[in-house]
PDB file of C-alpha atoms in Angstrom:
ATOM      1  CA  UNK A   1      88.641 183.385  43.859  1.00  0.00           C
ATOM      2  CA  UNK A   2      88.216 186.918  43.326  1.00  0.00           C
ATOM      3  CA  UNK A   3      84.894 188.447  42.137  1.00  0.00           C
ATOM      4  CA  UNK A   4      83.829 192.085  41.061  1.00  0.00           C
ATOM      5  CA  UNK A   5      80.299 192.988  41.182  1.00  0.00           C
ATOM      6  CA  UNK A   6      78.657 196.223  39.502  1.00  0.00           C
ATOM      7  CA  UNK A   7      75.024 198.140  40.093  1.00  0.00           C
ATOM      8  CA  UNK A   8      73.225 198.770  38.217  1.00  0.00           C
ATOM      9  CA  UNK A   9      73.534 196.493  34.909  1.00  0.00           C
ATOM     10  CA  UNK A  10      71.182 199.601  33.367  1.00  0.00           C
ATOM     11  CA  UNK A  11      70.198 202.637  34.458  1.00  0.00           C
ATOM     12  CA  UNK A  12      68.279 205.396  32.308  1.00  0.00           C
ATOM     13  CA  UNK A  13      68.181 208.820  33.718  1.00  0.00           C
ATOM     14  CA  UNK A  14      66.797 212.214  32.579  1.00  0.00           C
ATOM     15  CA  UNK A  15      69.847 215.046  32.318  1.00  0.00           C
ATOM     16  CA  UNK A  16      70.281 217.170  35.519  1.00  0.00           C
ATOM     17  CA  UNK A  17      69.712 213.914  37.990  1.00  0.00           C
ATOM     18  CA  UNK A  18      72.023 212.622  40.246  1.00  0.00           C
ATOM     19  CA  UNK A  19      73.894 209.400  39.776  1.00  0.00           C
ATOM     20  CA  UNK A  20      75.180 206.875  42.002  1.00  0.00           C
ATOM     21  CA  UNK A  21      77.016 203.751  40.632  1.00  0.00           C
ATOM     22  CA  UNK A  22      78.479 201.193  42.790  1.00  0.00           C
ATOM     23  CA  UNK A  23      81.613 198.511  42.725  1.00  0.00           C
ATOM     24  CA  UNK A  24      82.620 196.156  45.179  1.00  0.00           C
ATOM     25  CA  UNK A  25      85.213 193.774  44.792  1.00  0.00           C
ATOM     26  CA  UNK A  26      85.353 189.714  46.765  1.00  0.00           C
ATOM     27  CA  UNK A  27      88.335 187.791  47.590  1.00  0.00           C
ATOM     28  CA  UNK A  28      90.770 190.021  47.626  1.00  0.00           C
ATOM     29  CA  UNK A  29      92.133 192.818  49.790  1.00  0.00           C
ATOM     30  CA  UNK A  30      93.714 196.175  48.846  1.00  0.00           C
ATOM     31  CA  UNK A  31      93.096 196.354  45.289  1.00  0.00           C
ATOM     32  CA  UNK A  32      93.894 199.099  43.199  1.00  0.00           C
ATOM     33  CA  UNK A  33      90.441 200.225  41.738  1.00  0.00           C
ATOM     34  CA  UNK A  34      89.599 201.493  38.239  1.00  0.00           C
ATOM     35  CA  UNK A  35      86.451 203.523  36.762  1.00  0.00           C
ATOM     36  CA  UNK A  36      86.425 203.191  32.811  1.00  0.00           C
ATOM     37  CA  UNK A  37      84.242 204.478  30.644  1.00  0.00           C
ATOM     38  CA  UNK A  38      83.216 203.448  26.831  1.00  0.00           C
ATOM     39  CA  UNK A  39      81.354 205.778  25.078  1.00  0.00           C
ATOM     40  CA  UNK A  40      79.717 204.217  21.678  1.00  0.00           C
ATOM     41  CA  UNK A  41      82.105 202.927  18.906  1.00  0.00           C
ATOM     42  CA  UNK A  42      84.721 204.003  21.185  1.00  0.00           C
ATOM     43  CA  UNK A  43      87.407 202.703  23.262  1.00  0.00           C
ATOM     44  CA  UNK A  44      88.272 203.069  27.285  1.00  0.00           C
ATOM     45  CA  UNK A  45      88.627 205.979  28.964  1.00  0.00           C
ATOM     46  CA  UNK A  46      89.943 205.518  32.390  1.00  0.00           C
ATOM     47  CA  UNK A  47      88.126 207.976  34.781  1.00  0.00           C
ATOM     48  CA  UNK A  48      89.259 207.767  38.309  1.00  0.00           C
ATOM     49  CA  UNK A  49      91.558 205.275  39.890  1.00  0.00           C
ATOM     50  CA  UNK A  50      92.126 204.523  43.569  1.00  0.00           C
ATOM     51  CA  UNK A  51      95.653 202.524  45.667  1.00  0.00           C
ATOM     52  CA  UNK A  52      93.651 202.930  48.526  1.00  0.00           C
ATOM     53  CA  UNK A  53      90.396 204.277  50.695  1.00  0.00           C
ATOM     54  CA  UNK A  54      90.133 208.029  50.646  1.00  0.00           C
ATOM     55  CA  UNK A  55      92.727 208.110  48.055  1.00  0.00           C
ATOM     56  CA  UNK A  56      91.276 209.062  44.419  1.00  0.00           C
ATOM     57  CA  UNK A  57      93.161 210.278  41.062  1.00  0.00           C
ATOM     58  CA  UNK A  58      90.835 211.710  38.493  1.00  0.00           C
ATOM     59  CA  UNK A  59      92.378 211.180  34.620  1.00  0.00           C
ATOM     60  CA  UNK A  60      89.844 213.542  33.138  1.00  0.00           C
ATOM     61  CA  UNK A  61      87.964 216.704  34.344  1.00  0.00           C
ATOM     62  CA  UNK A  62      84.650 216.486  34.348  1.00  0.00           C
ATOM     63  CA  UNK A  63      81.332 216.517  36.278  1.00  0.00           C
ATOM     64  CA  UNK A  64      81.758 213.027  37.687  1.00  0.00           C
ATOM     65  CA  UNK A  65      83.254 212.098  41.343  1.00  0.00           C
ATOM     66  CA  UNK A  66      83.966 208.874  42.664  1.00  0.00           C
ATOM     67  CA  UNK A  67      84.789 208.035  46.410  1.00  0.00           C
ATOM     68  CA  UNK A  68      86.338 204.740  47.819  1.00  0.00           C
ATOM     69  CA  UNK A  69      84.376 204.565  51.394  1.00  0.00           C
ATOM     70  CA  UNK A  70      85.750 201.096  52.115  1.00  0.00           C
ATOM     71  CA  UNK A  71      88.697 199.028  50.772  1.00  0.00           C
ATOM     72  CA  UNK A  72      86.651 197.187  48.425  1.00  0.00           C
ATOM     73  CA  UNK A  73      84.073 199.336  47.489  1.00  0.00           C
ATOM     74  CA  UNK A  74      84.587 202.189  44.520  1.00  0.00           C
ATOM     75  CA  UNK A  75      81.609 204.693  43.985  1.00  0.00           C
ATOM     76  CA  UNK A  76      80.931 206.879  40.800  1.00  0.00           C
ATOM     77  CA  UNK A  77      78.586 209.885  41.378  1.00  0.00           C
ATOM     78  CA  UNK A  78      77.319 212.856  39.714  1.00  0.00           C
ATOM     79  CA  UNK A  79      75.104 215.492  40.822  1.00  0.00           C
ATOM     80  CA  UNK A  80      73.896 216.480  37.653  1.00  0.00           C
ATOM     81  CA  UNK A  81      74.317 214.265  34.304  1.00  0.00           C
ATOM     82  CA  UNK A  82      75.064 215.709  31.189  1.00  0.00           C
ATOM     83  CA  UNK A  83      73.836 214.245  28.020  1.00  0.00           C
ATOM     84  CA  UNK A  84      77.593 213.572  27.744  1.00  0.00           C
ATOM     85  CA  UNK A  85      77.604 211.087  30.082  1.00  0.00           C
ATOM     86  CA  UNK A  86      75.703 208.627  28.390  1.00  0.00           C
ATOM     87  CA  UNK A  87      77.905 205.408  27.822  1.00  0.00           C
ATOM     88  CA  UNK A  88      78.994 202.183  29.110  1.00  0.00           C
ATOM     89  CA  UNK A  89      80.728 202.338  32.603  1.00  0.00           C
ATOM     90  CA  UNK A  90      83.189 199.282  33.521  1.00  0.00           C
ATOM     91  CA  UNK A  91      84.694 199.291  37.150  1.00  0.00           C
ATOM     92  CA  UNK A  92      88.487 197.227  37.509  1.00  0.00           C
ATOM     93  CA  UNK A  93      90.699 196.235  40.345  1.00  0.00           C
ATOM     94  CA  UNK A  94      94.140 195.031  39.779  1.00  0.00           C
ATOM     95  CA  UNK A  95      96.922 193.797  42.073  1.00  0.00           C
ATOM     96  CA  UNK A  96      99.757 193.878  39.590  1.00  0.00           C
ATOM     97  CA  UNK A  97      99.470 194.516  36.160  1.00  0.00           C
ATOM     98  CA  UNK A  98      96.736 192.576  34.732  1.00  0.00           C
ATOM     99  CA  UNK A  99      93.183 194.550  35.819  1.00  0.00           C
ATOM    100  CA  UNK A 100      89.579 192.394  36.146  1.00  0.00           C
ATOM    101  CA  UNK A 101      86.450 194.175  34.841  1.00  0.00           C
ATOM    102  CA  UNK A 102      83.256 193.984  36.235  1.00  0.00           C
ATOM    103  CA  UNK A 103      80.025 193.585  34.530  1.00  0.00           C
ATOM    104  CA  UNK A 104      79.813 197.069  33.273  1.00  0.00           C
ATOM    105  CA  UNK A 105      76.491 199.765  33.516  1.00  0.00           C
ATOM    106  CA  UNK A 106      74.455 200.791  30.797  1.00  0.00           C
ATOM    107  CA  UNK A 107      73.979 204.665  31.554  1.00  0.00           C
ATOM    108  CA  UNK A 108      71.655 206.402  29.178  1.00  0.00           C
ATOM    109  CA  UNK A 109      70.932 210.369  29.625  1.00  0.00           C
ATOM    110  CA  UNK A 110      68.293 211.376  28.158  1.00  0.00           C
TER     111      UNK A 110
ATOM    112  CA  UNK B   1      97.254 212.175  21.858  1.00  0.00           C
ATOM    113  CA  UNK B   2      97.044 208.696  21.472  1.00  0.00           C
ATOM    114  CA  UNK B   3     100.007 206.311  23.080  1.00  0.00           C
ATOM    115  CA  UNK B   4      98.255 203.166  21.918  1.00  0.00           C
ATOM    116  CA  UNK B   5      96.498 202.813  18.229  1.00  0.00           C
ATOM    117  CA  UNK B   6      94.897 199.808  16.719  1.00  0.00           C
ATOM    118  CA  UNK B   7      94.515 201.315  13.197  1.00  0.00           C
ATOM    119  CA  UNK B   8      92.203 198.487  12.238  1.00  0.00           C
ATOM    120  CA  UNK B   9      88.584 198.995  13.883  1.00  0.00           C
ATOM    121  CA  UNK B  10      87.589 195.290  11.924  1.00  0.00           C
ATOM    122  CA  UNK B  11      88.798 192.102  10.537  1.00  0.00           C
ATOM    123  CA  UNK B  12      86.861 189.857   8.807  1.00  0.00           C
ATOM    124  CA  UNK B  13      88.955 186.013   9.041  1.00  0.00           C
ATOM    125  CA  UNK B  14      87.667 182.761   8.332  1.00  0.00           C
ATOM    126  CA  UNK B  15      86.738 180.311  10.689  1.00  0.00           C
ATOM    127  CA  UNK B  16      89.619 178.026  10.558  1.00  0.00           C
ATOM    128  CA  UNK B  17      92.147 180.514   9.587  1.00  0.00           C
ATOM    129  CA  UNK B  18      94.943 182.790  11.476  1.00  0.00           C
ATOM    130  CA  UNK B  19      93.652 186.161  13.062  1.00  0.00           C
ATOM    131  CA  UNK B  20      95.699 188.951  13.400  1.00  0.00           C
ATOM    132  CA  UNK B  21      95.730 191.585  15.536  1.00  0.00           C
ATOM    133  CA  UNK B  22      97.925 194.695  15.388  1.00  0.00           C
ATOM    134  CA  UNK B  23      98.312 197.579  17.980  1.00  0.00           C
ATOM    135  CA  UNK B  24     101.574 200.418  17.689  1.00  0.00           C
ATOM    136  CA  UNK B  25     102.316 202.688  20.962  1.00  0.00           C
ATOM    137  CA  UNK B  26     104.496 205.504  20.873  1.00  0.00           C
ATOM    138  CA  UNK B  27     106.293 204.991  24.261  1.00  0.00           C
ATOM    139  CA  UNK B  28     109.689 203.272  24.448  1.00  0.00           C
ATOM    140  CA  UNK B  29     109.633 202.791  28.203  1.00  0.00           C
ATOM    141  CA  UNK B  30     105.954 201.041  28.806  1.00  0.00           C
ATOM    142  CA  UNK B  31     107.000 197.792  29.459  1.00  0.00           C
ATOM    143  CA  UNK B  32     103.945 195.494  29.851  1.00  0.00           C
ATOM    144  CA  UNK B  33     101.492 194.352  27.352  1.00  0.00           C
ATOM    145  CA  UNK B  34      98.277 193.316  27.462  1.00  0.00           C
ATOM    146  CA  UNK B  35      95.500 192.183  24.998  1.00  0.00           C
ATOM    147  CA  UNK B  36      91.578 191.753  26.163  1.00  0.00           C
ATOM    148  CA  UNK B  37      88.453 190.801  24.761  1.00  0.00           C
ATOM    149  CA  UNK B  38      85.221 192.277  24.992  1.00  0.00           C
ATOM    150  CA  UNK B  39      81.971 190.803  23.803  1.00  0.00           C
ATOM    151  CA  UNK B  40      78.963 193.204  23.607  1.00  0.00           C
ATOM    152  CA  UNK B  41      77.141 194.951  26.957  1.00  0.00           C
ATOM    153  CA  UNK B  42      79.859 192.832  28.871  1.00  0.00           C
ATOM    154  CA  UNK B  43      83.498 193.623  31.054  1.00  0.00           C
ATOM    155  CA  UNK B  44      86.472 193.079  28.661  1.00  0.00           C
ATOM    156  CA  UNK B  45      88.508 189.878  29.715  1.00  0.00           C
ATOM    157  CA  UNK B  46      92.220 189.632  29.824  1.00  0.00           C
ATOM    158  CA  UNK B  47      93.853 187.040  27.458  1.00  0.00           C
ATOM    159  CA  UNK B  48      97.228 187.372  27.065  1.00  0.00           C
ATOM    160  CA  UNK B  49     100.154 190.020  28.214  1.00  0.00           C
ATOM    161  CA  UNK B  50     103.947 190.164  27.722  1.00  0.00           C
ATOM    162  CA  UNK B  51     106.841 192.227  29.242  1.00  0.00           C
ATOM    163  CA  UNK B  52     109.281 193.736  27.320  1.00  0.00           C
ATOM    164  CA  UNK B  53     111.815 191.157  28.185  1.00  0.00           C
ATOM    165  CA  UNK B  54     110.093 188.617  25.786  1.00  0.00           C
ATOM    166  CA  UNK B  55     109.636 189.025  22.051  1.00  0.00           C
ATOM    167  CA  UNK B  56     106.631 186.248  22.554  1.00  0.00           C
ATOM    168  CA  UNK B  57     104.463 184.687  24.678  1.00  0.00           C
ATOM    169  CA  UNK B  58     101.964 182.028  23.793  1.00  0.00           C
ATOM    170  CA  UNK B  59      98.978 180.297  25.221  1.00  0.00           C
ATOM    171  CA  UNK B  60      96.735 178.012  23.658  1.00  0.00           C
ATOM    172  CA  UNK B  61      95.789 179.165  20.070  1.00  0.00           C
ATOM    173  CA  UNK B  62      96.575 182.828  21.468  1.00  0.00           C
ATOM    174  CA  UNK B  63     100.378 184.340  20.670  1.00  0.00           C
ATOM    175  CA  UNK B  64     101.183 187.619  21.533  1.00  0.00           C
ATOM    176  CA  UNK B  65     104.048 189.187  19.731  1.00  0.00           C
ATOM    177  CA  UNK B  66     106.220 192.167  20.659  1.00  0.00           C
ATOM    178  CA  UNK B  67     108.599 194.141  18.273  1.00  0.00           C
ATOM    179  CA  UNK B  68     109.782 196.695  20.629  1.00  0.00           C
ATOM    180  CA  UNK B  69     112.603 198.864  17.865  1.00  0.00           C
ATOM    181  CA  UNK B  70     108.931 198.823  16.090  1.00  0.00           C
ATOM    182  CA  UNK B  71     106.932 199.514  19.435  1.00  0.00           C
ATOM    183  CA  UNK B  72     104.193 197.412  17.587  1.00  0.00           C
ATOM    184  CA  UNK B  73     102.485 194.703  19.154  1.00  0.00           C
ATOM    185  CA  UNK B  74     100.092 191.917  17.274  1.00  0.00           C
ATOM    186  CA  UNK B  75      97.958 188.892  18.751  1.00  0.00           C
ATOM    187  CA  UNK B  76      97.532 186.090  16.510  1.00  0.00           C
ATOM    188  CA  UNK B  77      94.813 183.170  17.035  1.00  0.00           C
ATOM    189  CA  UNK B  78      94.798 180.359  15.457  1.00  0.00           C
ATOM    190  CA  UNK B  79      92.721 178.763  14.354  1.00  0.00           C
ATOM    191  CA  UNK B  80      90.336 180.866  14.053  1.00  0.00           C
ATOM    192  CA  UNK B  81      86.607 180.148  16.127  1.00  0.00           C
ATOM    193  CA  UNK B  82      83.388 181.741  15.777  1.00  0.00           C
ATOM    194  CA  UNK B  83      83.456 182.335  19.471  1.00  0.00           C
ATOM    195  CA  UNK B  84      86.304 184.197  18.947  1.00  0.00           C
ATOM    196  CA  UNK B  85      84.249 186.835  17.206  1.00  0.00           C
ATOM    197  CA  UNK B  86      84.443 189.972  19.737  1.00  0.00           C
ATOM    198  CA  UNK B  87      86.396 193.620  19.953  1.00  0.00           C
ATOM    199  CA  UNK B  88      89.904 192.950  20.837  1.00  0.00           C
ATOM    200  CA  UNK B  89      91.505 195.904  22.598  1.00  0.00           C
ATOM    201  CA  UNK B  90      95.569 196.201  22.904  1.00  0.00           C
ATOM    202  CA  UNK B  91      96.669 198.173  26.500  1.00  0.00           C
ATOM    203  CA  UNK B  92     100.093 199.151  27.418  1.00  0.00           C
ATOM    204  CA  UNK B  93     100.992 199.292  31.732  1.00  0.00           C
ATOM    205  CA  UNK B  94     102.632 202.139  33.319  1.00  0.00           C
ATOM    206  CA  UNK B  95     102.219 203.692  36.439  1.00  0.00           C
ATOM    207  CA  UNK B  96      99.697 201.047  37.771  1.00  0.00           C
ATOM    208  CA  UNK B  97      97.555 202.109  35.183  1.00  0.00           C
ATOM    209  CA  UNK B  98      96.335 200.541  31.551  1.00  0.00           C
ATOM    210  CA  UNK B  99      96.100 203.071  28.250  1.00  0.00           C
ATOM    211  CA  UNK B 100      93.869 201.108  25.696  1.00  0.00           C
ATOM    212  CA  UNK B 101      93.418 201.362  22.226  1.00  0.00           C
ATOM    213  CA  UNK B 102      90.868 201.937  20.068  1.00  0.00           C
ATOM    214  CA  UNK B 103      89.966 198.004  19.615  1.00  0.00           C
ATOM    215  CA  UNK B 104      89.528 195.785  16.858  1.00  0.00           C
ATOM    216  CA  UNK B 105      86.213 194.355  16.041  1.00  0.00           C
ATOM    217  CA  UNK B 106      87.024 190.606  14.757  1.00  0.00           C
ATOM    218  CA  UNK B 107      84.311 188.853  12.775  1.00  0.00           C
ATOM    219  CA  UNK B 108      85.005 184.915  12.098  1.00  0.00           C
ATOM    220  CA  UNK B 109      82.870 183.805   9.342  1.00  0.00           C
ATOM    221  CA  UNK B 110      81.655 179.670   9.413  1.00  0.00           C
TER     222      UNK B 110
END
């Protein structure tokens, strides 16, 4: 069966750090990969989402990044966080229509 | 601009009794419709979908219903659990990606 896996569960980090969050995905080859993010009270916000390695689609400008080094591996980066970027970060892979979540990270900027 | 709405953001149902859900979307050519459930500081988890070819699709005490002249969408449980108490989030699929609503926080009282 498949399995998604996220890292950090929480992460606290002071505004102008970097940020590295990872995704892998088990069982499963190919997937389409999806970076959401829910910010308090709020609902999703997709992010980035990849078909493929190398290949990334960004849904809203901003200073976050994300890179898909392997087939089952999604990154989310920053170089410098925002106080705007606290929230809750969910990572997805589909292979049709329905998409799996992950465990989710607790990012707080302070 | 929103595509997807759940103009509810709670529902208070007792245990025992029908829950539902209700989510509008402004656009007549998504064609695939999901509903998920999130518990707190965890991944949302699919639960039901339906394409536009059905009117309704049921599993379990979970029915998902689909006017499509309305473009409004509901998810009824019953009965009614306390572990059914969660945010309930409505998503519409096009373009191998998932628009969400706002959610619904559901609250079933013992």
């Amino acid at each position: 069966s498949q399995t998604i896996h996220q890292w950090p569960a929480t992460l606290v980090q002071p505004v102008g750090s970097p940020l590295s969050l990872e995704c892998t995905v088990e069982g499963t080859s190919n997937p389409n990969l999806y970076w959401y993010r829910q910010a308090a009270g709020r609902g999703l916000q997709l992010l980035f989402y990849s078909v493929g390695i190398g290949q990334i689609s960004s849904e809203v400008p901003q200073n976050l990044s994300a890179s898909r080094p392997q087939d089952r591996q999604f990154i989310l980066s920053s170089k410098k966080l925002l106080l705007s970027d606290s929230g809750f970060y969910l990572c997805a892979w589909s292979k049709g229509a329905e998409q799996y979540f992950g465990p989710g990270t607790r990012l707080t900027v302070t | 601009d929103q595509q997807v709405k759940q103009n509810s953001p709670s529902l208070s149902v007792q245990e025992g009794r029908i829950s539902i859900l209700n989510c509008d979307y402004t656009n007549s050519m998504f064609d695939y419709f999901l509903w998920y459930k999130k518990y707190p500081a965890e991944g949302p988890t699919f639960l039901i979908s339906i394409s536009s070819i059905k009117d309704k699709n049921e599993d379990g005490r979970f029915t998902v219903f689909l006017n499509k002249s309305a473009k409004h969408l509901s998810l009824h449980i019953v009965p009614s659990q306390p572990g059914d108490s969660a945010v309930y989030f409505c998503a519409v699929e096009g373009a191998q990606k998932l628009v969400f609503g706002q959610g619904t926080r559901l609250t079933i009282n013992p």
